[in-house]
Amino acid sequence: MVSSSLPRLLLTASACLISGAAAFAPRSSSTTSVVARSSSTSSALVADGRTPGARTARTELSMAGFGGGGGATKKKGKGGSKLPKLKAKTQWDRYKELKTVPSVTVGVRVRGEEEWMTVGRVRSADDGLAGAAVARQRALIAEHSKRLFMVRIPPNAALEWGYVASSDDEGEGDGDDNETTSWVVVDKSAGDDAPDGIEKKIGFEGISDKASGFYCYYHEGRVVER
């Protein structure tokens, strides 16, 4: 009886061995080719100096900056040469250095409107450079106008720049007395023909803005009028 059941036990054991070996068999060639393609793609990215997440990181970094001006291309002057980007503090210091030169009131208005808003004053080493001083420093003037007139100047509003040619009043003013003030509109191209290095011969001082601290004079820790 034992001898008759022995062949059956051998067959059963063989079947178990065959099924176990199948469980550890290599995957199909199609699966291997998918892995190979994935590996080759990663290698190509690395060989190109990139990693799978580099494009996303680079996009986030390129969007960083100071509100639309951080990555902006510098404007071009004569002969297509790039003009240096001006800084508010530097031009304010230059304005104060030109203290023996008369100042000219400057301002902006929203394109299509009549009313001007006084933003500050400019000085230039040459009286004939008033228009160029406004045009060359227009970005600083526009930035400060949005601090002073947050409600009156809508976001992304198209602005026009100008300076006061004559006025019956002395001092800063607030841009509301247009009956006694003659404004000259300054085109952006007014500074294109200015001499090289003009930024060192002009300056801009905005109206003091206590909320932001821009263009404020301090004495013993308190803002004072000048």
mmCIF file of C-alpha atoms in Angstrom:
data_model
loop_
_atom_site.group_PDB
_atom_site.id
_atom_site.type_symbol
_atom_site.label_atom_id
_atom_site.label_comp_id
_atom_site.label_asym_id
_atom_site.label_seq_id
_atom_site.Cartn_x
_atom_site.Cartn_y
_atom_site.Cartn_z
ATOM 1 C CA MET A 1 0.000 0.000 0.000
ATOM 2 C CA VAL A 2 2.868 2.300 0.722
ATOM 3 C CA SER A 3 4.482 1.476 -2.612
ATOM 4 C CA SER A 4 1.319 2.329 -4.558
ATOM 5 C CA SER A 5 1.035 5.857 -3.008
ATOM 6 C CA LEU A 6 4.705 6.716 -3.522
ATOM 7 C CA PRO A 7 4.412 7.773 -7.202
ATOM 8 C CA ARG A 8 1.515 10.051 -6.356
ATOM 9 C CA LEU A 9 3.519 11.779 -3.587
ATOM 10 C CA LEU A 10 6.437 12.292 -5.980
ATOM 11 C CA LEU A 11 4.146 13.895 -8.566
ATOM 12 C CA THR A 12 2.694 16.230 -5.959
ATOM 13 C CA ALA A 13 6.137 17.310 -4.748
ATOM 14 C CA SER A 14 7.295 17.970 -8.306
ATOM 15 C CA ALA A 15 4.281 20.172 -8.971
ATOM 16 C CA CYS A 16 5.004 22.264 -5.860
ATOM 17 C CA LEU A 17 8.618 22.752 -6.905
ATOM 18 C CA ILE A 18 7.594 23.884 -10.393
ATOM 19 C CA SER A 19 5.044 26.436 -9.100
ATOM 20 C CA GLY A 20 7.539 27.830 -6.594
ATOM 21 C CA ALA A 21 10.137 28.329 -9.283
ATOM 22 C CA ALA A 22 7.617 30.177 -11.434
ATOM 23 C CA ALA A 23 7.026 32.691 -8.638
ATOM 24 C CA PHE A 24 10.690 33.692 -8.771
ATOM 25 C CA ALA A 25 10.953 33.801 -12.571
ATOM 26 C CA PRO A 26 12.256 37.085 -14.218
ATOM 27 C CA ARG A 27 9.682 39.656 -15.332
ATOM 28 C CA SER A 28 8.648 39.994 -18.940
ATOM 29 C CA SER A 29 10.813 41.848 -21.431
ATOM 30 C CA SER A 30 8.149 44.604 -21.761
ATOM 31 C CA THR A 31 8.462 45.454 -18.060
ATOM 32 C CA THR A 32 12.235 45.542 -18.367
ATOM 33 C CA SER A 33 12.029 47.904 -21.343
ATOM 34 C CA VAL A 34 9.836 50.341 -19.373
ATOM 35 C CA VAL A 35 12.387 50.435 -16.576
ATOM 36 C CA ALA A 36 15.159 50.926 -19.115
ATOM 37 C CA ARG A 37 13.360 53.872 -20.749
ATOM 38 C CA SER A 38 12.771 55.480 -17.367
ATOM 39 C CA SER A 39 16.425 55.048 -16.477
ATOM 40 C CA SER A 40 17.589 56.487 -19.805
ATOM 41 C CA THR A 41 15.301 59.523 -19.353
ATOM 42 C CA SER A 42 16.747 60.227 -15.895
ATOM 43 C CA SER A 43 20.267 59.846 -17.270
ATOM 44 C CA ALA A 44 19.512 62.328 -20.060
ATOM 45 C CA LEU A 45 18.243 64.885 -17.556
ATOM 46 C CA VAL A 46 21.331 64.527 -15.406
ATOM 47 C CA ALA A 47 23.625 64.664 -18.444
ATOM 48 C CA ASP A 48 21.927 67.895 -19.470
ATOM 49 C CA GLY A 49 22.732 69.410 -16.099
ATOM 50 C CA ARG A 50 19.155 69.132 -14.835
ATOM 51 C CA THR A 51 17.273 67.075 -12.293
ATOM 52 C CA PRO A 52 13.569 66.133 -12.529
ATOM 53 C CA GLY A 53 12.596 68.951 -10.131
ATOM 54 C CA ALA A 54 14.991 71.574 -11.451
ATOM 55 C CA ARG A 55 12.552 73.134 -13.948
ATOM 56 C CA THR A 56 9.966 73.819 -11.218
ATOM 57 C CA ALA A 57 12.574 75.286 -8.855
ATOM 58 C CA ARG A 58 14.018 77.459 -11.614
ATOM 59 C CA THR A 59 10.538 78.804 -12.479
ATOM 60 C CA GLU A 60 9.867 79.740 -8.857
ATOM 61 C CA LEU A 61 13.201 81.526 -8.603
ATOM 62 C CA SER A 62 12.663 83.461 -11.837
ATOM 63 C CA MET A 63 9.383 84.815 -10.484
ATOM 64 C CA ALA A 64 11.027 86.136 -7.371
ATOM 65 C CA GLY A 65 11.788 89.841 -7.226
ATOM 66 C CA PHE A 66 10.432 93.221 -6.304
ATOM 67 C CA GLY A 67 6.918 93.321 -7.801
ATOM 68 C CA GLY A 68 7.473 93.264 -11.512
ATOM 69 C CA GLY A 69 10.658 95.280 -11.534
ATOM 70 C CA GLY A 70 12.921 92.607 -9.954
ATOM 71 C CA GLY A 71 13.754 90.754 -13.182
ATOM 72 C CA ALA A 72 13.053 93.588 -15.581
ATOM 73 C CA THR A 73 15.473 94.326 -18.405
ATOM 74 C CA LYS A 74 17.361 97.571 -18.052
ATOM 75 C CA LYS A 75 16.269 100.336 -20.411
ATOM 76 C CA LYS A 76 18.443 101.233 -23.351
ATOM 77 C CA GLY A 77 19.974 104.617 -24.066
ATOM 78 C CA LYS A 78 22.013 105.993 -26.929
ATOM 79 C CA GLY A 79 23.336 103.392 -29.329
ATOM 80 C CA GLY A 80 21.302 100.656 -27.646
ATOM 81 C CA SER A 81 23.519 100.628 -24.537
ATOM 82 C CA LYS A 82 21.841 99.585 -21.324
ATOM 83 C CA LEU A 83 21.213 102.274 -18.728
ATOM 84 C CA PRO A 84 22.023 101.543 -15.088
ATOM 85 C CA LYS A 85 19.059 100.947 -12.813
ATOM 86 C CA LEU A 86 18.600 103.830 -10.392
ATOM 87 C CA LYS A 87 18.109 103.429 -6.659
ATOM 88 C CA ALA A 88 15.856 105.680 -4.593
ATOM 89 C CA LYS A 89 18.398 106.297 -1.812
ATOM 90 C CA THR A 90 21.231 107.054 -4.237
ATOM 91 C CA GLN A 91 19.199 109.591 -6.208
ATOM 92 C CA TRP A 92 17.943 111.194 -3.002
ATOM 93 C CA ASP A 93 21.527 111.652 -1.832
ATOM 94 C CA ARG A 94 22.421 113.200 -5.190
ATOM 95 C CA TYR A 95 19.450 115.532 -4.902
ATOM 96 C CA LYS A 96 20.718 116.769 -1.546
ATOM 97 C CA GLU A 97 24.242 117.175 -2.908
ATOM 98 C CA LEU A 98 22.855 119.560 -5.559
ATOM 99 C CA LYS A 99 21.544 121.900 -2.855
ATOM 100 C CA THR A 100 22.785 125.017 -4.661
ATOM 101 C CA VAL A 101 20.646 124.161 -7.712
ATOM 102 C CA PRO A 102 16.959 125.217 -7.852
ATOM 103 C CA SER A 103 14.504 122.332 -7.591
ATOM 104 C CA VAL A 104 11.702 121.610 -10.049
ATOM 105 C CA THR A 105 8.368 120.195 -8.919
ATOM 106 C CA VAL A 106 7.423 116.924 -10.618
ATOM 107 C CA GLY A 107 4.307 114.816 -10.659
ATOM 108 C CA VAL A 108 2.169 112.280 -12.472
ATOM 109 C CA ARG A 109 -1.346 111.929 -13.744
ATOM 110 C CA VAL A 110 -3.384 108.983 -14.922
ATOM 111 C CA ARG A 111 -3.432 108.912 -18.705
ATOM 112 C CA GLY A 112 -6.638 110.431 -20.021
ATOM 113 C CA GLU A 113 -7.180 112.616 -16.949
ATOM 114 C CA GLU A 114 -6.421 116.308 -16.501
ATOM 115 C CA GLU A 115 -5.484 116.498 -12.842
ATOM 116 C CA TRP A 116 -1.848 116.268 -11.828
ATOM 117 C CA MET A 117 -0.589 114.836 -8.556
ATOM 118 C CA THR A 118 2.591 116.335 -7.144
ATOM 119 C CA VAL A 119 5.064 113.628 -6.174
ATOM 120 C CA GLY A 120 8.277 115.495 -5.352
ATOM 121 C CA ARG A 121 11.109 117.516 -6.855
ATOM 122 C CA VAL A 122 14.107 116.981 -9.102
ATOM 123 C CA ARG A 123 17.398 118.795 -9.440
ATOM 124 C CA SER A 124 19.909 118.716 -12.246
ATOM 125 C CA ALA A 125 23.376 120.162 -12.611
ATOM 126 C CA ASP A 126 22.222 121.771 -15.858
ATOM 127 C CA ASP A 127 18.942 123.695 -15.914
ATOM 128 C CA GLY A 128 18.278 122.379 -19.399
ATOM 129 C CA LEU A 129 18.114 118.803 -18.131
ATOM 130 C CA ALA A 130 14.825 119.103 -16.257
ATOM 131 C CA GLY A 131 12.954 116.989 -18.788
ATOM 132 C CA ALA A 132 15.727 114.408 -18.934
ATOM 133 C CA ALA A 133 15.862 114.321 -15.123
ATOM 134 C CA VAL A 134 12.165 113.433 -15.006
ATOM 135 C CA ALA A 135 12.386 110.868 -17.807
ATOM 136 C CA ARG A 136 15.490 109.185 -16.423
ATOM 137 C CA GLN A 137 14.032 108.955 -12.906
ATOM 138 C CA ARG A 138 10.451 108.224 -13.964
ATOM 139 C CA ALA A 139 10.452 104.761 -12.382
ATOM 140 C CA LEU A 140 11.305 106.249 -8.966
ATOM 141 C CA ILE A 141 8.662 108.955 -9.431
ATOM 142 C CA ALA A 142 6.008 106.425 -10.423
ATOM 143 C CA GLU A 143 6.820 104.121 -7.499
ATOM 144 C CA HIS A 144 6.547 106.959 -5.007
ATOM 145 C CA SER A 145 3.329 108.275 -6.545
ATOM 146 C CA LYS A 146 1.672 104.948 -5.757
ATOM 147 C CA ARG A 147 2.731 105.270 -2.121
ATOM 148 C CA LEU A 148 1.289 108.756 -1.850
ATOM 149 C CA PHE A 149 -1.881 108.208 -3.871
ATOM 150 C CA MET A 150 -2.839 104.597 -3.286
ATOM 151 C CA VAL A 151 -6.551 105.320 -3.791
ATOM 152 C CA ARG A 152 -6.324 107.760 -6.683
ATOM 153 C CA ILE A 153 -3.944 105.672 -8.788
ATOM 154 C CA PRO A 154 -5.491 102.310 -9.752
ATOM 155 C CA PRO A 155 -3.271 99.248 -10.014
ATOM 156 C CA ASN A 156 -1.570 98.941 -13.397
ATOM 157 C CA ALA A 157 -2.706 102.449 -14.340
ATOM 158 C CA ALA A 158 -0.931 104.055 -17.307
ATOM 159 C CA LEU A 159 0.802 107.194 -16.050
ATOM 160 C CA GLU A 160 2.122 110.371 -17.585
ATOM 161 C CA TRP A 161 5.026 112.312 -16.089
ATOM 162 C CA GLY A 162 5.483 116.045 -15.981
ATOM 163 C CA TYR A 163 7.164 118.968 -14.278
ATOM 164 C CA VAL A 164 6.027 122.441 -13.325
ATOM 165 C CA ALA A 165 7.200 125.106 -15.762
ATOM 166 C CA SER A 166 5.734 128.003 -13.810
ATOM 167 C CA SER A 167 3.660 128.467 -10.688
ATOM 168 C CA ASP A 168 2.259 131.298 -8.604
ATOM 169 C CA ASP A 169 2.963 129.344 -5.440
ATOM 170 C CA GLU A 170 6.189 128.339 -3.774
ATOM 171 C CA GLY A 171 6.763 125.076 -1.980
ATOM 172 C CA GLU A 172 5.668 121.523 -2.494
ATOM 173 C CA GLY A 173 1.973 121.960 -3.050
ATOM 174 C CA ASP A 174 -0.342 118.998 -3.415
ATOM 175 C CA GLY A 175 -1.109 119.017 -7.108
ATOM 176 C CA ASP A 176 -4.655 120.385 -6.622
ATOM 177 C CA ASP A 177 -4.061 124.023 -7.551
ATOM 178 C CA ASN A 178 -3.908 123.444 -11.311
ATOM 179 C CA GLU A 179 -5.306 126.917 -12.128
ATOM 180 C CA THR A 180 -2.008 128.575 -11.151
ATOM 181 C CA THR A 181 0.353 125.855 -12.295
ATOM 182 C CA SER A 182 1.606 125.113 -15.783
ATOM 183 C CA TRP A 183 2.681 121.489 -16.269
ATOM 184 C CA VAL A 184 4.930 120.231 -19.039
ATOM 185 C CA VAL A 185 4.357 116.625 -20.112
ATOM 186 C CA VAL A 186 7.586 114.627 -20.354
ATOM 187 C CA ASP A 187 7.866 111.806 -22.858
ATOM 188 C CA LYS A 188 9.743 108.656 -21.871
ATOM 189 C CA SER A 189 12.233 109.257 -24.669
ATOM 190 C CA ALA A 190 13.297 112.631 -23.244
ATOM 191 C CA GLY A 191 16.297 111.030 -21.552
ATOM 192 C CA ASP A 192 17.472 108.969 -24.535
ATOM 193 C CA ASP A 193 19.777 111.694 -25.815
ATOM 194 C CA ALA A 194 21.027 112.739 -22.389
ATOM 195 C CA PRO A 195 24.790 112.686 -21.884
ATOM 196 C CA ASP A 196 26.422 109.575 -20.473
ATOM 197 C CA GLY A 197 26.483 109.487 -16.700
ATOM 198 C CA ILE A 198 23.544 111.869 -16.356
ATOM 199 C CA GLU A 199 22.257 109.866 -13.383
ATOM 200 C CA LYS A 200 25.175 111.303 -11.387
ATOM 201 C CA LYS A 201 24.138 114.854 -12.278
ATOM 202 C CA ILE A 202 20.472 114.615 -11.291
ATOM 203 C CA GLY A 203 18.511 113.724 -8.188
ATOM 204 C CA PHE A 204 14.983 113.128 -6.973
ATOM 205 C CA GLU A 205 13.354 113.766 -3.621
ATOM 206 C CA GLY A 206 9.797 112.629 -3.050
ATOM 207 C CA ILE A 207 7.250 114.202 -0.731
ATOM 208 C CA SER A 208 7.720 112.749 2.738
ATOM 209 C CA ASP A 209 5.576 109.671 3.298
ATOM 210 C CA LYS A 210 5.332 108.923 6.998
ATOM 211 C CA ALA A 211 3.475 105.653 6.410
ATOM 212 C CA SER A 212 6.402 104.077 4.569
ATOM 213 C CA GLY A 213 9.232 106.266 5.872
ATOM 214 C CA PHE A 214 10.366 107.178 2.371
ATOM 215 C CA TYR A 215 11.989 110.611 1.997
ATOM 216 C CA CYS A 216 11.450 111.472 5.671
ATOM 217 C CA TYR A 217 13.794 113.596 7.756
ATOM 218 C CA TYR A 218 14.258 112.608 11.379
ATOM 219 C CA HIS A 219 15.349 114.494 14.442
ATOM 220 C CA GLU A 220 15.735 112.671 17.750
ATOM 221 C CA GLY A 221 13.719 109.781 16.395
ATOM 222 C CA ARG A 222 10.807 111.903 15.137
ATOM 223 C CA VAL A 223 9.827 112.898 11.608
ATOM 224 C CA VAL A 224 10.372 116.604 11.007
ATOM 225 C CA GLU A 225 9.383 118.885 8.139
ATOM 226 C CA ARG A 226 12.048 120.523 5.989
#
